[in-house]
mmCIF file of C-alpha atoms in Angstrom:
data_model
loop_
_atom_site.group_PDB
_atom_site.id
_atom_site.type_symbol
_atom_site.label_atom_id
_atom_site.label_comp_id
_atom_site.label_asym_id
_atom_site.label_seq_id
_atom_site.Cartn_x
_atom_site.Cartn_y
_atom_site.Cartn_z
ATOM 1 C CA UNK A 1 20.843 -61.662 -9.607
ATOM 2 C CA UNK A 2 20.356 -60.069 -6.171
ATOM 3 C CA UNK A 3 21.775 -56.799 -7.473
ATOM 4 C CA UNK A 4 19.322 -56.837 -10.399
ATOM 5 C CA UNK A 5 16.374 -57.466 -8.058
ATOM 6 C CA UNK A 6 17.525 -54.628 -5.798
ATOM 7 C CA UNK A 7 17.796 -52.250 -8.783
ATOM 8 C CA UNK A 8 14.300 -53.229 -9.933
ATOM 9 C CA UNK A 9 12.907 -52.692 -6.432
ATOM 10 C CA UNK A 10 14.540 -49.256 -6.201
ATOM 11 C CA UNK A 11 13.235 -48.324 -9.645
ATOM 12 C CA UNK A 12 9.709 -49.445 -8.716
ATOM 13 C CA UNK A 13 9.804 -47.490 -5.434
ATOM 14 C CA UNK A 14 10.966 -44.376 -7.285
ATOM 15 C CA UNK A 15 8.166 -44.735 -9.853
ATOM 16 C CA UNK A 16 5.615 -45.124 -7.050
ATOM 17 C CA UNK A 17 6.986 -42.068 -5.230
ATOM 18 C CA UNK A 18 6.785 -39.962 -8.391
ATOM 19 C CA UNK A 19 3.239 -41.164 -9.073
ATOM 20 C CA UNK A 20 2.139 -40.281 -5.533
ATOM 21 C CA UNK A 21 3.729 -36.825 -5.770
ATOM 22 C CA UNK A 22 1.975 -36.185 -9.096
ATOM 23 C CA UNK A 23 -1.379 -37.279 -7.665
ATOM 24 C CA UNK A 24 -0.844 -35.045 -4.652
ATOM 25 C CA UNK A 25 0.085 -32.055 -6.827
ATOM 26 C CA UNK A 26 -2.969 -32.682 -8.993
ATOM 27 C CA UNK A 27 -5.257 -32.654 -5.941
ATOM 28 C CA UNK A 28 -3.609 -29.486 -4.693
ATOM 29 C CA UNK A 29 -4.032 -27.742 -8.048
ATOM 30 C CA UNK A 30 -7.696 -28.767 -8.037
ATOM 31 C CA UNK A 31 -8.190 -27.292 -4.556
ATOM 32 C CA UNK A 32 -6.472 -24.059 -5.555
ATOM 33 C CA UNK A 33 -8.561 -23.868 -8.730
ATOM 34 C CA UNK A 34 -11.689 -24.159 -6.585
ATOM 35 C CA UNK A 35 -10.403 -21.452 -4.231
ATOM 36 C CA UNK A 36 -9.837 -19.112 -7.175
ATOM 37 C CA UNK A 37 -13.329 -19.905 -8.482
ATOM 38 C CA UNK A 38 -14.764 -18.850 -5.119
ATOM 39 C CA UNK A 39 -12.803 -15.590 -5.198
ATOM 40 C CA UNK A 40 -14.043 -14.887 -8.733
ATOM 41 C CA UNK A 41 -17.626 -15.820 -7.803
ATOM 42 C CA UNK A 42 -17.454 -13.326 -4.941
ATOM 43 C CA UNK A 43 -16.247 -10.698 -7.428
ATOM 44 C CA UNK A 44 -19.192 -11.602 -9.684
ATOM 45 C CA UNK A 45 -21.554 -11.020 -6.743
ATOM 46 C CA UNK A 46 -20.001 -7.593 -6.198
ATOM 47 C CA UNK A 47 -20.522 -6.795 -9.883
ATOM 48 C CA UNK A 48 -24.183 -7.799 -9.711
ATOM 49 C CA UNK A 49 -24.702 -5.211 -6.976
ATOM 50 C CA UNK A 50 -23.657 -2.346 -9.281
ATOM 51 C CA UNK A 51 -26.649 -0.195 -10.219
ATOM 52 C CA UNK A 52 -27.694 0.868 -13.738
ATOM 53 C CA UNK A 53 -26.351 4.380 -13.121
ATOM 54 C CA UNK A 54 -22.807 3.009 -13.400
ATOM 55 C CA UNK A 55 -23.315 1.018 -16.633
ATOM 56 C CA UNK A 56 -19.824 1.717 -18.129
ATOM 57 C CA UNK A 57 -18.120 0.690 -14.884
ATOM 58 C CA UNK A 58 -20.305 -2.408 -14.616
ATOM 59 C CA UNK A 59 -19.443 -3.379 -18.196
ATOM 60 C CA UNK A 60 -15.725 -2.916 -17.459
ATOM 61 C CA UNK A 61 -16.039 -5.039 -14.314
ATOM 62 C CA UNK A 62 -17.786 -7.800 -16.309
ATOM 63 C CA UNK A 63 -15.009 -7.675 -18.914
ATOM 64 C CA UNK A 64 -12.424 -7.934 -16.139
ATOM 65 C CA UNK A 65 -14.211 -10.930 -14.616
ATOM 66 C CA UNK A 66 -14.337 -12.649 -18.020
ATOM 67 C CA UNK A 67 -10.623 -11.976 -18.521
ATOM 68 C CA UNK A 68 -9.726 -13.317 -15.074
ATOM 69 C CA UNK A 69 -11.761 -16.468 -15.665
ATOM 70 C CA UNK A 70 -10.068 -16.968 -19.039
ATOM 71 C CA UNK A 71 -6.623 -16.640 -17.421
ATOM 72 C CA UNK A 72 -7.659 -19.076 -14.690
ATOM 73 C CA UNK A 73 -8.827 -21.664 -17.227
ATOM 74 C CA UNK A 74 -5.583 -21.309 -19.194
ATOM 75 C CA UNK A 75 -3.495 -21.784 -16.049
ATOM 76 C CA UNK A 76 -5.397 -24.728 -14.612
ATOM 77 C CA UNK A 77 -6.254 -26.580 -17.834
ATOM 78 C CA UNK A 78 -2.848 -28.278 -17.616
ATOM 79 C CA UNK A 79 -1.274 -26.667 -14.529
ATOM 80 C CA UNK A 80 2.423 -26.094 -14.173
ATOM 81 C CA UNK A 81 4.554 -23.764 -12.116
ATOM 82 C CA UNK A 82 5.171 -21.568 -15.172
ATOM 83 C CA UNK A 83 1.459 -21.318 -16.017
ATOM 84 C CA UNK A 84 0.584 -20.365 -12.452
ATOM 85 C CA UNK A 85 3.247 -17.669 -12.406
ATOM 86 C CA UNK A 86 1.928 -16.378 -15.735
ATOM 87 C CA UNK A 87 -1.602 -16.416 -14.278
ATOM 88 C CA UNK A 88 -0.481 -14.308 -11.326
ATOM 89 C CA UNK A 89 1.241 -11.778 -13.582
ATOM 90 C CA UNK A 90 -1.624 -11.607 -16.086
ATOM 91 C CA UNK A 91 -4.344 -11.208 -13.468
ATOM 92 C CA UNK A 92 -2.420 -8.498 -11.670
ATOM 93 C CA UNK A 93 -1.915 -6.603 -14.949
ATOM 94 C CA UNK A 94 -5.590 -6.977 -15.981
ATOM 95 C CA UNK A 95 -6.780 -5.689 -12.613
ATOM 96 C CA UNK A 96 -4.372 -2.743 -12.753
ATOM 97 C CA UNK A 97 -5.669 -1.836 -16.224
ATOM 98 C CA UNK A 98 -9.301 -1.941 -15.050
ATOM 99 C CA UNK A 99 -8.692 -0.032 -11.827
ATOM 100 C CA UNK A 100 -8.932 3.589 -13.104
ATOM 101 C CA UNK A 101 -12.572 3.432 -14.273
ATOM 102 C CA UNK A 102 -13.685 1.163 -11.441
ATOM 103 C CA UNK A 103 -11.962 3.357 -8.856
ATOM 104 C CA UNK A 104 -13.381 6.558 -10.363
ATOM 105 C CA UNK A 105 -16.978 5.372 -10.691
ATOM 106 C CA UNK A 106 -17.261 2.846 -7.858
ATOM 107 C CA UNK A 107 -14.456 3.636 -5.419
ATOM 108 C CA UNK A 108 -13.125 0.099 -5.841
ATOM 109 C CA UNK A 109 -9.408 0.880 -5.547
ATOM 110 C CA UNK A 110 -8.838 -1.065 -2.326
ATOM 111 C CA UNK A 111 -11.255 -3.796 -3.388
ATOM 112 C CA UNK A 112 -9.361 -4.401 -6.647
ATOM 113 C CA UNK A 113 -6.003 -4.257 -4.888
ATOM 114 C CA UNK A 114 -7.211 -6.942 -2.511
ATOM 115 C CA UNK A 115 -8.713 -8.989 -5.352
ATOM 116 C CA UNK A 116 -5.331 -9.028 -7.080
ATOM 117 C CA UNK A 117 -3.593 -9.984 -3.844
ATOM 118 C CA UNK A 118 -6.066 -12.785 -3.130
ATOM 119 C CA UNK A 119 -5.565 -14.281 -6.585
ATOM 120 C CA UNK A 120 -1.780 -13.954 -6.417
ATOM 121 C CA UNK A 121 -1.742 -15.412 -2.897
ATOM 122 C CA UNK A 122 -3.834 -18.390 -4.013
ATOM 123 C CA UNK A 123 -1.432 -19.058 -6.864
ATOM 124 C CA UNK A 124 1.728 -18.451 -4.828
ATOM 125 C CA UNK A 125 0.448 -20.951 -2.309
ATOM 126 C CA UNK A 126 -0.177 -23.474 -5.110
ATOM 127 C CA UNK A 127 3.287 -22.886 -6.598
ATOM 128 C CA UNK A 128 5.010 -23.114 -3.210
ATOM 129 C CA UNK A 129 3.045 -26.232 -2.376
ATOM 130 C CA UNK A 130 3.853 -27.876 -5.711
ATOM 131 C CA UNK A 131 7.548 -27.066 -5.437
ATOM 132 C CA UNK A 132 7.877 -28.279 -1.839
ATOM 133 C CA UNK A 133 5.268 -31.066 -2.037
ATOM 134 C CA UNK A 134 3.393 -29.664 0.924
ATOM 135 C CA UNK A 135 6.270 -29.226 3.330
ATOM 136 C CA UNK A 136 5.788 -25.460 3.591
ATOM 137 C CA UNK A 137 3.501 -23.414 5.806
ATOM 138 C CA UNK A 138 3.291 -20.698 3.116
ATOM 139 C CA UNK A 139 -0.087 -18.955 3.180
ATOM 140 C CA UNK A 140 0.483 -16.167 0.644
ATOM 141 C CA UNK A 141 2.937 -13.464 -0.230
ATOM 142 C CA UNK A 142 0.992 -10.195 -0.043
ATOM 143 C CA UNK A 143 -0.855 -8.872 2.990
ATOM 144 C CA UNK A 144 -4.299 -7.496 2.189
ATOM 145 C CA UNK A 145 -5.104 -3.845 2.784
ATOM 146 C CA UNK A 146 -8.019 -3.394 5.155
ATOM 147 C CA UNK A 147 -11.106 -1.743 3.699
ATOM 148 C CA UNK A 148 -14.791 -1.819 4.522
ATOM 149 C CA UNK A 149 -15.550 -2.730 0.914
ATOM 150 C CA UNK A 150 -13.462 -5.907 1.126
ATOM 151 C CA UNK A 151 -14.093 -7.294 4.608
ATOM 152 C CA UNK A 152 -16.396 -9.931 3.177
ATOM 153 C CA UNK A 153 -13.864 -11.116 0.607
ATOM 154 C CA UNK A 154 -11.095 -11.142 3.230
ATOM 155 C CA UNK A 155 -13.250 -13.317 5.463
ATOM 156 C CA UNK A 156 -13.892 -15.620 2.509
ATOM 157 C CA UNK A 157 -10.171 -15.973 1.849
ATOM 158 C CA UNK A 158 -9.439 -16.701 5.507
ATOM 159 C CA UNK A 159 -12.209 -19.300 5.562
ATOM 160 C CA UNK A 160 -10.856 -20.899 2.400
ATOM 161 C CA UNK A 161 -7.313 -21.045 3.745
ATOM 162 C CA UNK A 162 -8.594 -22.476 7.011
ATOM 163 C CA UNK A 163 -10.703 -25.126 5.291
ATOM 164 C CA UNK A 164 -7.923 -26.027 2.874
ATOM 165 C CA UNK A 165 -5.470 -26.236 5.765
ATOM 166 C CA UNK A 166 -7.769 -28.528 7.747
ATOM 167 C CA UNK A 167 -8.318 -30.821 4.768
ATOM 168 C CA UNK A 168 -4.564 -31.150 4.249
ATOM 169 C CA UNK A 169 -3.844 -32.326 7.804
#
């Protein structure tokens, strides 16, 4: 009888631990989804500053933004490690495909490189956090390349990481 009660207690504790870990992962995914939304909103603001003279480049940038948002929704609709890895790969590929026209017409090579790195870093952080349940200090895999065109987005990313780090203390 005592052994049965002990087994039930252990089983209940394990179920509670798993539930807490799942809730924590869910909150973390939500925070990372919000961080990615902010990065994409910043990109949208950059697009809105493109003049009419560069209409084909602006259209390509809008298409890229739509694609990135679609990938984000797919990844975070029911997040998993595999979906986040797929998101990182897909966004990187989409940005690389859009780079030639946006670099040629707008000089956005460094900006797009940094955009890809920001998105991948946000996802790598989410994956690392989910796998280790928050026991890692991982803040991203790729270092951003400095550029005048991307200082604002770099500052945004640093602010996001700082705010997310403070909220997780």
